[in-house]
Amino acid sequence: MSKLTIEESIEINKDEIIKKFADFLLNFRIPDKEGKSILKYREKLIEAVSDDLIRSLVIDYNDLVLYYPELGEFLVKEPKIALRLFNKSLRNVLRQIRDDLSDSDLRNYVIRIKNIGGRARKEVQIRDIYRAENLGKILMFRGIVVKATKVKPILRRAYFRCMVCGYIFPKEFEDVFEKPESCENPACENTTKFELLKEGQEFEEFQELTVQELPEELPPGQLPQGIPVYVRGDLAGKIRPGDRVSLTGIVDARPEGQIRPGRRPLYTVYVNAVYLETESGISEEVKLTDLEKQKIIAMRDDPDLENKIIASIAPSIYGYDHIKKAVSALLFGGVPKQLSDGTKIRGTINILMVGDPGTGKSQILKYVSQIAPRAIYTSGKGASAAGLTAAVVRTEDEWTLEAGVLVLSDRGIACIDEFDKMSRDDRRALHEAMEQQTISIAKAGIVATLNARTSILSAANPKFGRYIPDREISENIDLPPTILSRFDLIFIFTDKPDREKDQKMAKHILGLHTKEINPTPPLPPDFLKKYILYAREYIQPKLTKRAAEKIMDFYIKMRESSKTQEEESLGLSPIAITARQLEALVRLTEAHARMLLKEEADEIDADFAIELMRTSLTQVARDPLSGRIDVDIVTTGISHRKRSNYMIVLDIIRNLEKKYPDGVPENVIFEEAGKNGISKQFVARVINQEKNRGHLIEPKNGRYRLISI
């Protein structure tokens, strides 16, 4: 007797497979919380026929193998045929439960398999799916959705009329449309002439996704690879670009073009999704065992825990302890909140590092991108607005949405180097993401809002090559105040000659090269990543009353200190701190509590936040002219003193216009301004700016008049 082929054996055993799968659906039992045996899938079947929104039944592969091992093995070997038979079995069972369901209604119900086993029990890397050995296999893999098309209807079943005998018969389609090979009327021999009828056509939802490798799992030096994934039915329309997904699907291929003699018979690989779920948190990135969790919890009692974490941030870089403290706070982050009125308050922390070349900014960024549970590194030189946020891309027949860096690093960290090299239009794209934590798109008929709950750690170089201490930050760096004000902390790196400091740094750098110094971090990078992951997932510290009072005292004192310095000229005073910095203090306090695995953020955590905020404000918000802290330097780009002097110059011109109807002479303006301690250079700058704005005219050479608006 000749050996049966797989197709022949399936043909013989298909009734048995349908029968066994029906038995599994109706009789598989599991214990409930009280230990009583319950029918797991029978209850789900009853729920499915009762709820019109439910159109699939999710089966755990482990349950199937436990009940009928041969069905599990058959599914792994021949997934397409197995699922076809499982779906038929499901519809038979549903018909038994509810006999009033029509055939078209029953065809809406499908089986979905999760936790697939056999050879595919281990998750497969996306770049390995392209191997020829995986074609036709059912695999499980994870990735991030970078592109999603619109949901469209796809023809699932239709009727054809034979043009010879007039016989009408149905045909079902799986992946592509195909005309019947022959007429189903036994008396007819027609094989070519068929008419597709509009009546009786059945459709289901269809969507194409592009799923790309996770950034943190990307091999060093490799470009991320993606794979097209086709989703149908109730899976379509649930996923947005930027979502991280766990997928089970059948690998298939289609010809790249027509297969003809003289051409390479190349095929394009894609995946037909069988089951898909989004990963809600970041816990899927790094699996934590119970032993690791116990080890992390035990560290809570370590009195030197904070110093160990800070020392584990870029240990090869000498010094910069306050910046490493801030970066560690950024890694842990504050607690996001949603108020009763629907207002959302971000928990992410944004930090900008500005400084001289060769001070280690890029190295810190690179290190953070490696130890953060989810992080993407990019450079401002090579990043566009679409690359940072999201792009609308033209495909063969429509526009689709493609996620950028901030969307891909949702719930993670975006490390942006050369931040000052970005164009003005590209930087504008960051405004919404940095405060509202979303990316809004309204292009080519696509209106969407994507999540960008991302912390931004960025580095920039000064405008003049080196940072000039006696100039404001707005003059030192080519960034607008609207961007600067969205950073919780800004730090300045300056490279000043200092014999003692230079000697220590040189000794440290040379020690790294001679291997006399081994920059081993107290907490290994892999363990630190898991520690950060655990803290962000399981620790949600609450601000205590005493910590809130401490933050309030600091805030009020800073505000009052500016009042005592009030300038009588305009009746205004410089503002040392605003509500935006107050919210940043809360985030930093919560981040420090998270760092130490504390359920409550107390005064110690508030002191940590206040110290960082005071250091940052002292570096970037100190007015070089008055020596006082003026947060307007960051938020508006101009200090209170400069604004006051600016208004004084305009008032001088306005008051002298009656005396000089043909325009106030320039030398008179200089003389009057000099009496108020305002330099000629500043007056000349005011005149040029007002002329450019169209507020000041020059009726005669060297004479100026204001235009009343």
XYZ file of C-alpha atoms in Angstrom:
709
model
C 0.000 0.000 0.000
C 1.411 3.375 -1.043
C 2.064 5.982 1.652
C -0.666 8.625 1.923
C 0.266 12.253 1.285
C -0.549 14.887 3.920
C -3.476 16.183 1.850
C -4.890 12.657 1.439
C -4.542 11.884 5.158
C -6.245 15.182 6.031
C -9.058 14.393 3.613
C -9.548 11.057 5.364
C -9.342 12.436 8.924
C -10.990 15.854 8.569
C -14.343 14.698 9.991
C -12.517 13.263 13.005
C -10.590 16.546 13.493
C -13.840 18.561 13.364
C -15.448 16.176 15.848
C -12.492 16.244 18.277
C -12.249 20.043 18.194
C -15.980 20.339 18.921
C -15.514 17.997 21.863
C -12.654 20.200 23.105
C -14.774 23.371 22.866
C -17.713 21.859 24.730
C -15.965 19.766 27.377
C -12.580 21.286 28.269
C -12.559 22.072 31.977
C -10.396 24.186 34.284
C -10.593 24.764 38.054
C -11.970 28.119 39.238
C -10.690 30.137 42.215
C -12.576 27.900 44.623
C -11.225 24.729 43.025
C -14.469 23.761 41.280
C -14.321 22.459 37.724
C -15.838 24.779 35.093
C -16.290 24.498 31.328
C -13.854 27.136 30.033
C -14.903 27.534 26.397
C -18.586 26.544 26.586
C -19.295 29.729 28.577
C -17.400 31.776 26.005
C -19.432 30.161 23.201
C -22.696 31.132 24.883
C -21.360 34.677 25.358
C -20.334 34.853 21.671
C -23.793 34.013 20.305
C -25.403 36.427 22.793
C -23.204 39.444 21.981
C -23.165 40.735 18.394
C -19.801 42.470 18.986
C -17.977 39.178 19.649
C -16.895 37.534 16.402
C -14.032 35.295 17.456
C -13.138 32.721 20.074
C -9.591 32.859 21.442
C -8.125 29.426 22.232
C -5.037 28.887 24.366
C -2.739 26.476 22.546
C -1.661 24.938 25.850
C -5.282 23.941 26.582
C -5.601 22.293 23.166
C -2.377 20.289 23.598
C -3.445 19.208 27.068
C -6.810 17.891 25.829
C -5.882 16.599 22.359
C -2.090 16.577 21.732
C -2.601 15.376 18.155
C -4.670 18.471 17.315
C -1.900 20.736 18.634
C 0.702 18.908 16.572
C -1.518 19.069 13.484
C -1.992 22.834 13.951
C 1.770 23.444 14.032
C 2.407 21.264 10.964
C -0.492 22.447 8.776
C -1.850 25.708 10.269
C -3.924 26.839 7.257
C -5.840 23.572 6.903
C -6.138 23.144 10.677
C -7.673 26.598 11.190
C -10.081 26.034 8.306
C -11.317 22.837 9.972
C -11.377 24.431 13.445
C -13.544 27.276 12.087
C -15.937 24.756 10.541
C -16.122 22.903 13.864
C -16.795 26.182 15.724
C -19.682 27.033 13.403
C -21.190 23.582 13.860
C -21.095 24.019 17.644
C -22.591 27.529 17.462
C -25.418 26.164 15.299
C -26.164 23.618 18.062
C -26.290 26.352 20.701
C -28.385 28.745 18.617
C -30.152 27.267 15.600
C -31.552 30.572 14.308
C -28.135 31.812 13.128
C -27.885 32.089 9.338
C -24.973 30.658 7.357
C -23.678 34.174 6.601
C -23.754 35.058 10.325
C -21.894 31.860 11.207
C -19.152 32.647 8.697
C -18.325 35.772 10.758
C -17.073 33.610 13.652
C -13.446 32.449 13.607
C -10.988 30.679 15.906
C -7.937 32.612 17.128
C -4.971 30.820 18.690
C -2.651 32.368 21.296
C 0.481 31.035 23.046
C 1.283 28.892 20.034
C 3.547 25.935 20.824
C 5.503 23.152 19.184
C 8.592 24.325 17.313
C 7.296 27.871 17.474
C 6.968 28.027 21.261
C 9.841 30.490 21.423
C 9.178 33.973 20.026
C 10.832 34.478 16.651
C 12.796 37.606 15.732
C 11.241 39.530 12.825
C 14.434 39.280 10.759
C 14.300 35.459 11.115
C 10.736 35.220 9.752
C 12.134 35.727 6.240
C 13.921 32.364 6.333
C 12.542 29.929 3.731
C 12.026 27.231 6.390
C 9.365 29.409 8.073
C 7.071 29.682 5.029
C 3.715 28.112 5.809
C 4.483 27.929 9.545
C 2.526 29.493 12.377
C 4.833 31.695 14.469
C 4.715 34.049 17.415
C 6.662 37.333 17.428
C 6.720 40.830 18.923
C 7.284 44.215 17.346
C 6.188 47.812 17.021
C 3.631 48.979 14.456
C 5.202 51.697 12.305
C 2.567 51.902 9.581
C -1.133 51.120 9.327
C -3.422 51.464 6.319
C -7.091 52.376 6.452
C -9.526 49.580 7.175
C -11.094 48.383 3.925
C -13.678 45.726 3.062
C -12.280 42.610 1.377
C -14.401 40.123 -0.560
C -14.724 36.896 1.399
C -17.397 34.985 -0.521
C -19.251 35.533 -3.784
C -21.527 33.780 -6.291
C -20.594 33.032 -9.897
C -22.878 32.261 -12.850
C -21.717 29.846 -15.516
C -22.087 31.610 -18.880
C -22.638 28.265 -20.634
C -25.297 26.477 -18.568
C -26.475 29.288 -16.256
C -25.674 27.362 -13.060
C -25.056 29.626 -9.988
C -22.639 28.492 -7.288
C -20.640 30.113 -4.421
C -16.863 30.437 -3.999
C -14.837 31.531 -0.948
C -11.560 33.457 -1.104
C -8.646 33.405 1.346
C -5.854 35.740 0.225
C -6.435 36.629 -3.435
C -9.348 36.706 -5.831
C -9.539 33.702 -8.138
C -12.103 32.766 -10.729
C -13.557 29.248 -10.603
C -11.495 26.592 -12.355
C -14.613 24.788 -13.593
C -18.405 24.853 -13.365
C -19.790 22.938 -10.382
C -22.604 21.551 -12.519
C -21.487 17.947 -13.258
C -23.141 18.081 -16.668
C -21.243 21.247 -17.723
C -17.631 21.288 -18.983
C -17.096 25.084 -18.917
C -13.698 26.137 -17.429
C -13.319 29.769 -18.543
C -16.597 31.716 -18.904
C -17.984 32.855 -15.511
C -19.769 35.992 -14.357
C -19.238 37.456 -10.850
C -22.617 38.341 -9.333
C -23.112 41.351 -7.049
C -25.908 39.616 -5.181
C -24.873 37.530 -2.200
C -21.360 38.981 -1.840
C -19.897 38.818 1.692
C -17.157 41.125 2.958
C -14.996 41.430 6.057
C -12.647 44.125 7.360
C -9.060 44.132 6.094
C -6.038 46.178 7.154
C -2.333 46.019 6.390
C 0.180 46.781 9.138
C 3.943 47.097 8.969
C 5.464 45.657 12.134
C 9.097 46.529 12.854
C 11.688 45.146 15.237
C 11.699 46.683 18.713
C 14.466 49.304 19.034
C 15.894 47.736 22.202
C 16.147 44.301 20.542
C 17.929 45.582 17.444
C 21.392 44.033 16.887
C 24.172 46.654 17.061
C 24.860 48.357 13.736
C 21.815 46.821 12.038
C 18.910 48.610 10.390
C 15.504 47.657 11.805
C 13.582 45.201 9.649
C 9.825 45.155 9.271
C 7.288 42.742 7.867
C 3.826 43.287 6.346
C 1.038 41.844 8.484
C -2.503 41.364 7.155
C -5.276 41.520 9.749
C -8.898 40.638 9.109
C -12.248 40.740 10.813
C -12.392 41.922 14.411
C -8.595 42.427 14.537
C -8.696 45.261 11.964
C -8.843 48.877 13.123
C -7.676 48.214 16.691
C -4.006 49.099 16.222
C -2.360 52.489 15.749
C 1.188 53.325 14.647
C 3.421 53.277 17.707
C 1.585 50.411 19.421
C 3.698 47.483 20.572
C 2.097 44.191 19.681
C 2.463 40.485 20.302
C 1.439 38.567 17.192
C 0.622 35.010 16.193
C 0.370 34.492 12.455
C 0.945 32.239 9.463
C 3.930 33.122 7.276
C 3.119 33.220 3.562
C 4.609 34.598 0.349
C 3.413 36.040 -2.959
C 5.345 36.632 -6.210
C 6.935 40.075 -6.535
C 5.812 40.204 -10.157
C 4.805 37.874 -12.924
C 6.687 34.598 -12.898
C 7.988 34.243 -16.422
C 11.010 32.664 -18.128
C 14.192 34.718 -17.841
C 13.140 36.477 -14.611
C 14.119 35.674 -11.042
C 11.160 33.992 -9.306
C 11.355 36.216 -6.209
C 8.616 36.265 -3.574
C 7.532 38.822 -0.949
C 7.006 37.444 2.545
C 4.050 38.535 4.679
C 2.134 37.297 7.723
C -1.571 36.560 8.016
C -2.448 37.447 11.612
C -4.244 34.764 13.609
C -4.096 36.512 16.986
C -2.908 39.963 18.004
C -2.739 41.860 21.279
C -1.189 45.152 22.311
C 1.330 45.366 25.122
C -0.126 47.804 27.633
C 2.994 48.425 29.703
C 6.734 48.020 29.273
C 6.903 44.824 31.299
C 7.091 42.754 28.109
C 10.410 44.297 27.103
C 12.375 42.674 29.875
C 10.986 39.620 31.571
C 11.316 39.745 35.364
C 11.534 36.470 37.240
C 10.243 36.112 40.802
C 13.841 35.795 42.011
C 14.799 39.074 40.309
C 11.762 40.812 41.792
C 12.754 39.622 45.279
C 16.324 40.850 44.724
C 15.052 44.270 43.605
C 12.661 44.580 46.575
C 15.489 43.617 48.964
C 17.526 46.613 47.711
C 14.961 48.937 49.287
C 16.773 48.520 52.615
C 20.199 49.470 51.191
C 21.181 52.837 52.784
C 23.528 53.589 49.870
C 20.983 52.752 47.142
C 20.710 56.287 45.736
C 24.475 56.714 45.351
C 24.748 53.292 43.681
C 22.111 54.188 41.099
C 23.669 57.595 40.358
C 27.152 56.056 40.119
C 25.787 53.531 37.610
C 24.884 56.312 35.145
C 27.724 56.627 32.581
C 30.500 55.606 35.042
C 33.219 56.213 32.429
C 32.443 59.970 32.494
C 34.164 61.863 35.283
C 32.137 64.208 37.509
C 28.801 65.845 36.622
C 27.107 64.349 39.693
C 24.180 66.792 39.584
C 23.504 65.904 35.936
C 23.678 62.184 36.677
C 21.172 62.753 39.495
C 18.823 64.493 37.064
C 19.239 61.745 34.444
C 18.485 59.078 37.032
C 15.278 60.962 37.908
C 14.379 61.067 34.210
C 14.878 57.287 33.918
C 12.393 56.590 36.709
C 9.959 59.427 35.946
C 7.070 60.862 37.915
C 3.529 59.526 38.174
C 1.129 60.554 35.378
C -2.274 61.704 36.617
C -5.733 62.191 35.186
C -7.962 64.610 37.073
C -11.705 64.201 37.524
C -12.393 66.783 34.796
C -10.368 64.741 32.294
C -7.232 66.910 32.441
C -4.033 64.885 32.115
C -0.812 65.825 33.899
C 2.324 64.277 32.487
C 4.733 62.279 34.601
C 7.587 62.324 32.113
C 10.646 64.504 32.753
C 12.423 66.452 29.974
C 16.066 67.492 30.321
C 18.266 69.629 28.062
C 22.066 69.626 28.313
C 23.831 72.615 26.729
C 27.570 72.907 26.726
C 30.990 73.124 25.204
C 32.215 70.458 22.784
C 33.952 67.423 24.270
C 32.209 67.555 27.649
C 30.552 64.109 27.374
C 26.979 65.068 26.496
C 26.632 62.561 23.654
C 28.152 59.799 25.763
C 25.527 60.316 28.456
C 22.791 60.156 25.806
C 24.189 56.941 24.335
C 24.487 55.326 27.754
C 20.915 56.223 28.696
C 19.623 54.782 25.404
C 21.261 51.463 26.381
C 20.102 51.159 29.999
C 16.546 52.513 29.653
C 13.909 49.750 29.280
C 12.657 51.530 26.153
C 14.706 54.202 24.403
C 15.607 55.465 20.932
C 18.691 57.533 20.098
C 18.631 59.985 17.211
C 20.506 63.057 16.050
C 18.916 66.412 15.318
C 20.969 66.738 12.135
C 19.371 63.704 10.560
C 15.883 64.059 12.044
C 12.976 65.768 10.320
C 9.604 66.755 11.790
C 7.994 63.704 10.218
C 10.821 61.464 11.436
C 10.371 62.713 14.993
C 6.563 62.682 15.122
C 4.658 60.885 12.364
C 4.529 60.940 8.588
C 1.743 60.465 6.088
C 3.184 58.216 3.366
C 1.784 57.507 -0.079
C 1.410 53.813 -0.911
C 0.203 52.244 -4.159
C -3.420 53.286 -3.729
C -3.753 55.399 -0.577
C -2.123 57.490 2.143
C -0.986 55.715 5.309
C 0.349 56.845 8.681
C 3.938 56.042 9.671
C 5.182 56.541 13.237
C 8.269 58.590 14.108
C 10.774 58.507 16.991
C 8.545 60.086 19.677
C 5.663 57.723 18.890
C 7.925 54.673 18.718
C 9.442 55.540 22.115
C 6.017 55.926 23.768
C 6.334 55.209 27.523
C 10.098 55.391 27.072
C 12.882 57.893 26.425
C 13.845 59.748 23.239
C 17.538 60.714 23.292
C 18.032 63.559 20.790
C 21.607 64.698 20.140
C 22.550 67.873 18.233
C 19.201 69.342 19.270
C 20.188 72.827 18.124
C 20.921 71.615 14.569
C 17.254 70.877 13.875
C 15.437 73.281 11.594
C 12.884 75.687 13.043
C 9.931 73.867 11.423
C 11.117 70.495 12.703
C 11.410 71.809 16.270
C 7.831 73.095 16.180
C 6.661 69.506 15.885
C 7.943 68.855 19.429
C 5.716 71.437 21.163
C 2.651 69.226 21.504
C 4.587 66.066 22.308
C 6.589 67.656 25.138
C 3.596 68.980 27.068
C 0.394 67.231 25.892
C 2.173 63.900 25.271
C 0.384 63.367 21.962
C 1.074 63.794 18.251
C -1.815 65.168 16.183
C -1.908 64.541 12.446
C -4.262 66.178 9.936
C -2.890 65.507 6.466
C -4.143 63.924 3.235
C -7.532 63.212 4.759
C -5.994 61.420 7.759
C -6.930 62.939 11.113
C -5.422 61.055 14.037
C -3.928 61.511 17.499
C -1.037 59.243 18.476
C 0.407 58.721 21.948
C 3.870 60.167 22.626
C 4.218 59.709 26.398
C 7.943 60.157 26.049
C 10.668 61.655 28.198
C 13.092 63.722 26.128
C 16.783 63.833 26.977
C 18.564 66.136 24.551
C 21.949 67.723 24.085
C 22.847 70.942 22.239
C 25.967 72.958 21.465
C 26.276 76.722 22.076
C 25.712 79.082 19.153
C 29.240 80.520 19.327
C 31.068 77.208 19.794
C 31.547 77.743 23.523
C 29.104 78.865 26.197
C 29.582 82.525 27.189
C 28.688 82.834 30.900
C 27.941 86.573 30.871
C 25.223 86.161 28.218
C 21.711 84.810 28.616
C 20.882 81.280 27.454
C 18.714 82.634 24.624
C 21.817 84.350 23.218
C 24.004 81.284 23.754
C 21.820 78.691 22.078
C 19.784 78.809 18.912
C 16.541 77.502 20.447
C 13.259 79.403 20.866
C 11.815 80.081 24.355
C 8.734 77.981 23.516
C 10.963 74.880 23.378
C 13.273 75.840 26.265
C 10.330 76.412 28.617
C 9.085 72.851 28.078
C 12.223 71.337 29.599
C 11.899 70.615 33.319
C 15.652 70.995 33.837
C 18.374 72.641 31.755
C 22.039 72.184 32.612
C 25.132 73.964 31.316
C 28.402 72.119 30.597
C 31.339 74.522 30.623
C 34.964 73.637 29.982
C 36.957 76.078 32.130
C 40.674 75.641 32.916
C 41.039 74.514 36.540
C 44.320 72.870 37.499
C 42.943 70.608 40.227
C 39.863 69.568 38.277
C 41.826 69.145 35.019
C 44.355 66.936 36.765
C 41.653 64.655 38.165
C 39.849 64.413 34.827
C 43.075 63.699 32.897
C 44.010 61.021 35.423
C 40.559 59.453 35.027
C 40.623 59.482 31.188
C 44.193 58.181 30.960
C 43.367 55.551 33.581
C 40.605 54.267 31.314
C 43.083 53.906 28.441
C 45.805 52.251 30.537
C 43.141 50.105 32.236
C 44.265 51.317 35.673
C 40.678 52.469 36.176
C 37.870 50.006 35.561
C 34.561 51.915 35.280
C 32.452 49.049 36.599
C 29.053 50.404 37.697
C 27.797 49.369 41.164
C 24.636 48.078 39.456
C 25.271 46.160 36.180
C 23.434 47.703 33.175
C 21.179 44.654 32.683
C 20.151 44.661 36.326
C 19.691 48.463 36.368
C 17.379 48.152 33.354
C 15.280 45.589 35.221
C 15.345 47.712 38.377
C 14.053 50.763 36.450
C 11.422 48.582 34.803
C 10.191 47.232 38.131
C 10.052 50.693 39.711
C 8.115 52.211 36.805
C 5.627 49.330 36.656
C 4.973 48.630 40.330
C 5.902 51.764 42.320
C 3.377 54.633 42.197
C 4.481 56.994 45.001
C 2.045 59.500 46.469
C 3.123 62.970 47.535
C 2.875 63.335 51.308
C 1.494 66.463 52.951
C 4.878 67.406 54.459
C 6.641 67.015 51.101
C 3.980 69.185 49.450
C 4.475 71.838 52.170
C 8.238 71.799 51.605
C 7.797 72.301 47.858
C 5.272 75.073 48.518
C 7.646 76.864 50.905
C 10.405 76.801 48.286
C 8.010 78.054 45.590
C 6.620 80.897 47.739
C 10.080 82.007 48.916
C 11.357 82.125 45.340
C 8.341 84.183 44.270
C 8.700 86.552 47.241
C 12.418 87.036 46.621
C 11.567 88.584 43.262
C 9.059 90.943 44.903
C 11.718 92.507 47.103
C 13.708 93.337 43.987
C 10.832 95.196 42.351
C 11.868 97.866 39.965
C 9.964 101.092 40.373
C 10.368 102.154 36.755
C 7.520 99.954 35.447
C 6.069 98.626 38.667
C 7.015 95.084 37.619
C 9.352 92.516 39.138
C 11.346 89.625 37.700
C 9.703 86.209 38.244
C 12.037 83.634 39.787
C 9.800 80.587 39.330
C 6.451 79.738 37.686
C 3.761 77.064 37.983
C 5.509 75.069 35.257
C 8.561 74.650 37.501
C 6.241 73.800 40.413
C 4.851 70.824 38.479
C 8.403 69.824 37.557
C 9.297 69.798 41.268
C 6.443 67.352 41.931
C 7.617 65.065 39.113
C 11.212 65.108 40.374
C 10.049 64.374 43.925
C 8.017 61.368 42.758
C 10.901 60.170 40.583
C 13.283 60.182 43.556
C 10.770 58.205 45.628
C 10.431 55.698 42.787
C 14.201 55.423 42.576
C 14.259 54.287 46.209
C 11.156 52.052 45.780
C 9.106 54.149 48.204
C 5.307 54.193 48.200
C 5.292 57.757 49.576
C 7.289 60.773 48.420
C 8.490 62.548 51.578
C 10.617 65.578 52.519
C 13.881 63.832 51.550
C 12.533 63.367 48.041
C 11.384 67.004 47.977
C 14.902 68.144 49.011
C 16.341 66.148 46.080
C 13.957 67.885 43.659
C 14.564 71.363 45.117
C 18.346 70.927 44.894
C 18.163 69.989 41.195
C 15.728 72.804 40.390
C 17.848 75.395 42.229
C 20.984 74.215 40.379
C 19.237 74.398 37.010
C 17.703 77.848 37.616
C 21.010 79.213 38.897
C 22.770 78.069 35.709
C 20.255 79.136 33.070
C 17.888 81.702 34.613
C 20.371 84.067 36.270
C 20.363 87.539 34.735
C 24.016 88.412 33.873
C 23.280 92.131 34.393
C 21.584 91.980 37.789
C 22.746 88.569 39.075
C 19.154 87.725 40.030
C 17.191 84.625 39.014
C 14.654 85.523 36.358
C 12.782 82.584 34.818
C 11.587 84.835 31.982
C 15.026 84.325 30.424
C 13.975 80.718 29.738
C 10.230 81.118 29.197
C 10.236 84.287 27.047
C 13.861 84.595 25.925
C 14.354 88.026 27.510
C 15.062 89.010 31.115
C 12.897 91.370 33.141
C 15.687 93.976 33.208
C 16.051 93.899 29.425
C 12.303 94.107 28.994
C 12.192 97.104 31.365
C 15.046 98.840 29.517
C 13.329 98.083 26.205
C 10.130 99.780 27.410
C 12.126 102.745 28.784
C 13.712 103.352 25.335
C 10.290 103.280 23.655
C 8.892 105.670 26.303
C 11.824 108.068 25.704
C 11.017 108.217 21.978
C 7.281 108.609 22.652
C 7.785 111.432 25.206
C 10.209 113.379 22.970
C 8.021 113.231 19.849
C 6.149 116.439 20.837
C 9.434 118.304 21.092
C 10.729 116.842 17.798
C 7.766 116.611 15.338
C 10.089 115.575 12.455
C 11.435 112.651 14.502
C 13.551 112.282 17.624
C 17.298 112.540 16.843
C 19.286 109.388 17.497
C 21.891 111.183 19.636
C 19.115 112.565 21.881
C 17.706 109.070 22.405
C 21.208 107.807 23.286
C 21.716 110.676 25.746
C 18.366 110.195 27.543
C 18.820 106.411 27.690
C 22.326 106.856 29.099
C 20.822 108.772 32.043
C 18.903 105.553 32.862
C 22.038 103.412 32.619
C 21.154 101.948 29.201
C 24.018 101.438 26.734
C 24.119 102.772 23.157
C 24.385 99.199 21.793
C 21.156 98.219 23.514
C 19.343 101.338 22.243
C 20.554 100.650 18.679
C 19.271 97.050 18.953
C 15.840 98.287 20.104
C 15.629 100.765 17.216
C 16.550 98.073 14.642
C 14.054 95.559 16.061
C 11.201 98.083 16.119
C 12.036 99.211 12.567
C 11.932 95.587 11.379
C 8.586 95.064 13.110
C 7.186 98.163 11.418
C 6.500 99.979 14.706
C 9.201 102.645 14.193
C 9.793 104.815 11.127
C 12.718 107.006 10.078
C 11.214 110.097 8.339
C 14.661 111.707 8.127
C 18.118 110.240 8.387
C 18.916 109.625 12.064
C 15.451 110.692 13.301
C 12.766 108.266 14.553
C 9.035 108.280 15.269
C 6.757 105.592 16.703
C 3.674 104.537 14.742
C 0.575 104.565 16.897
C -1.295 101.219 16.584
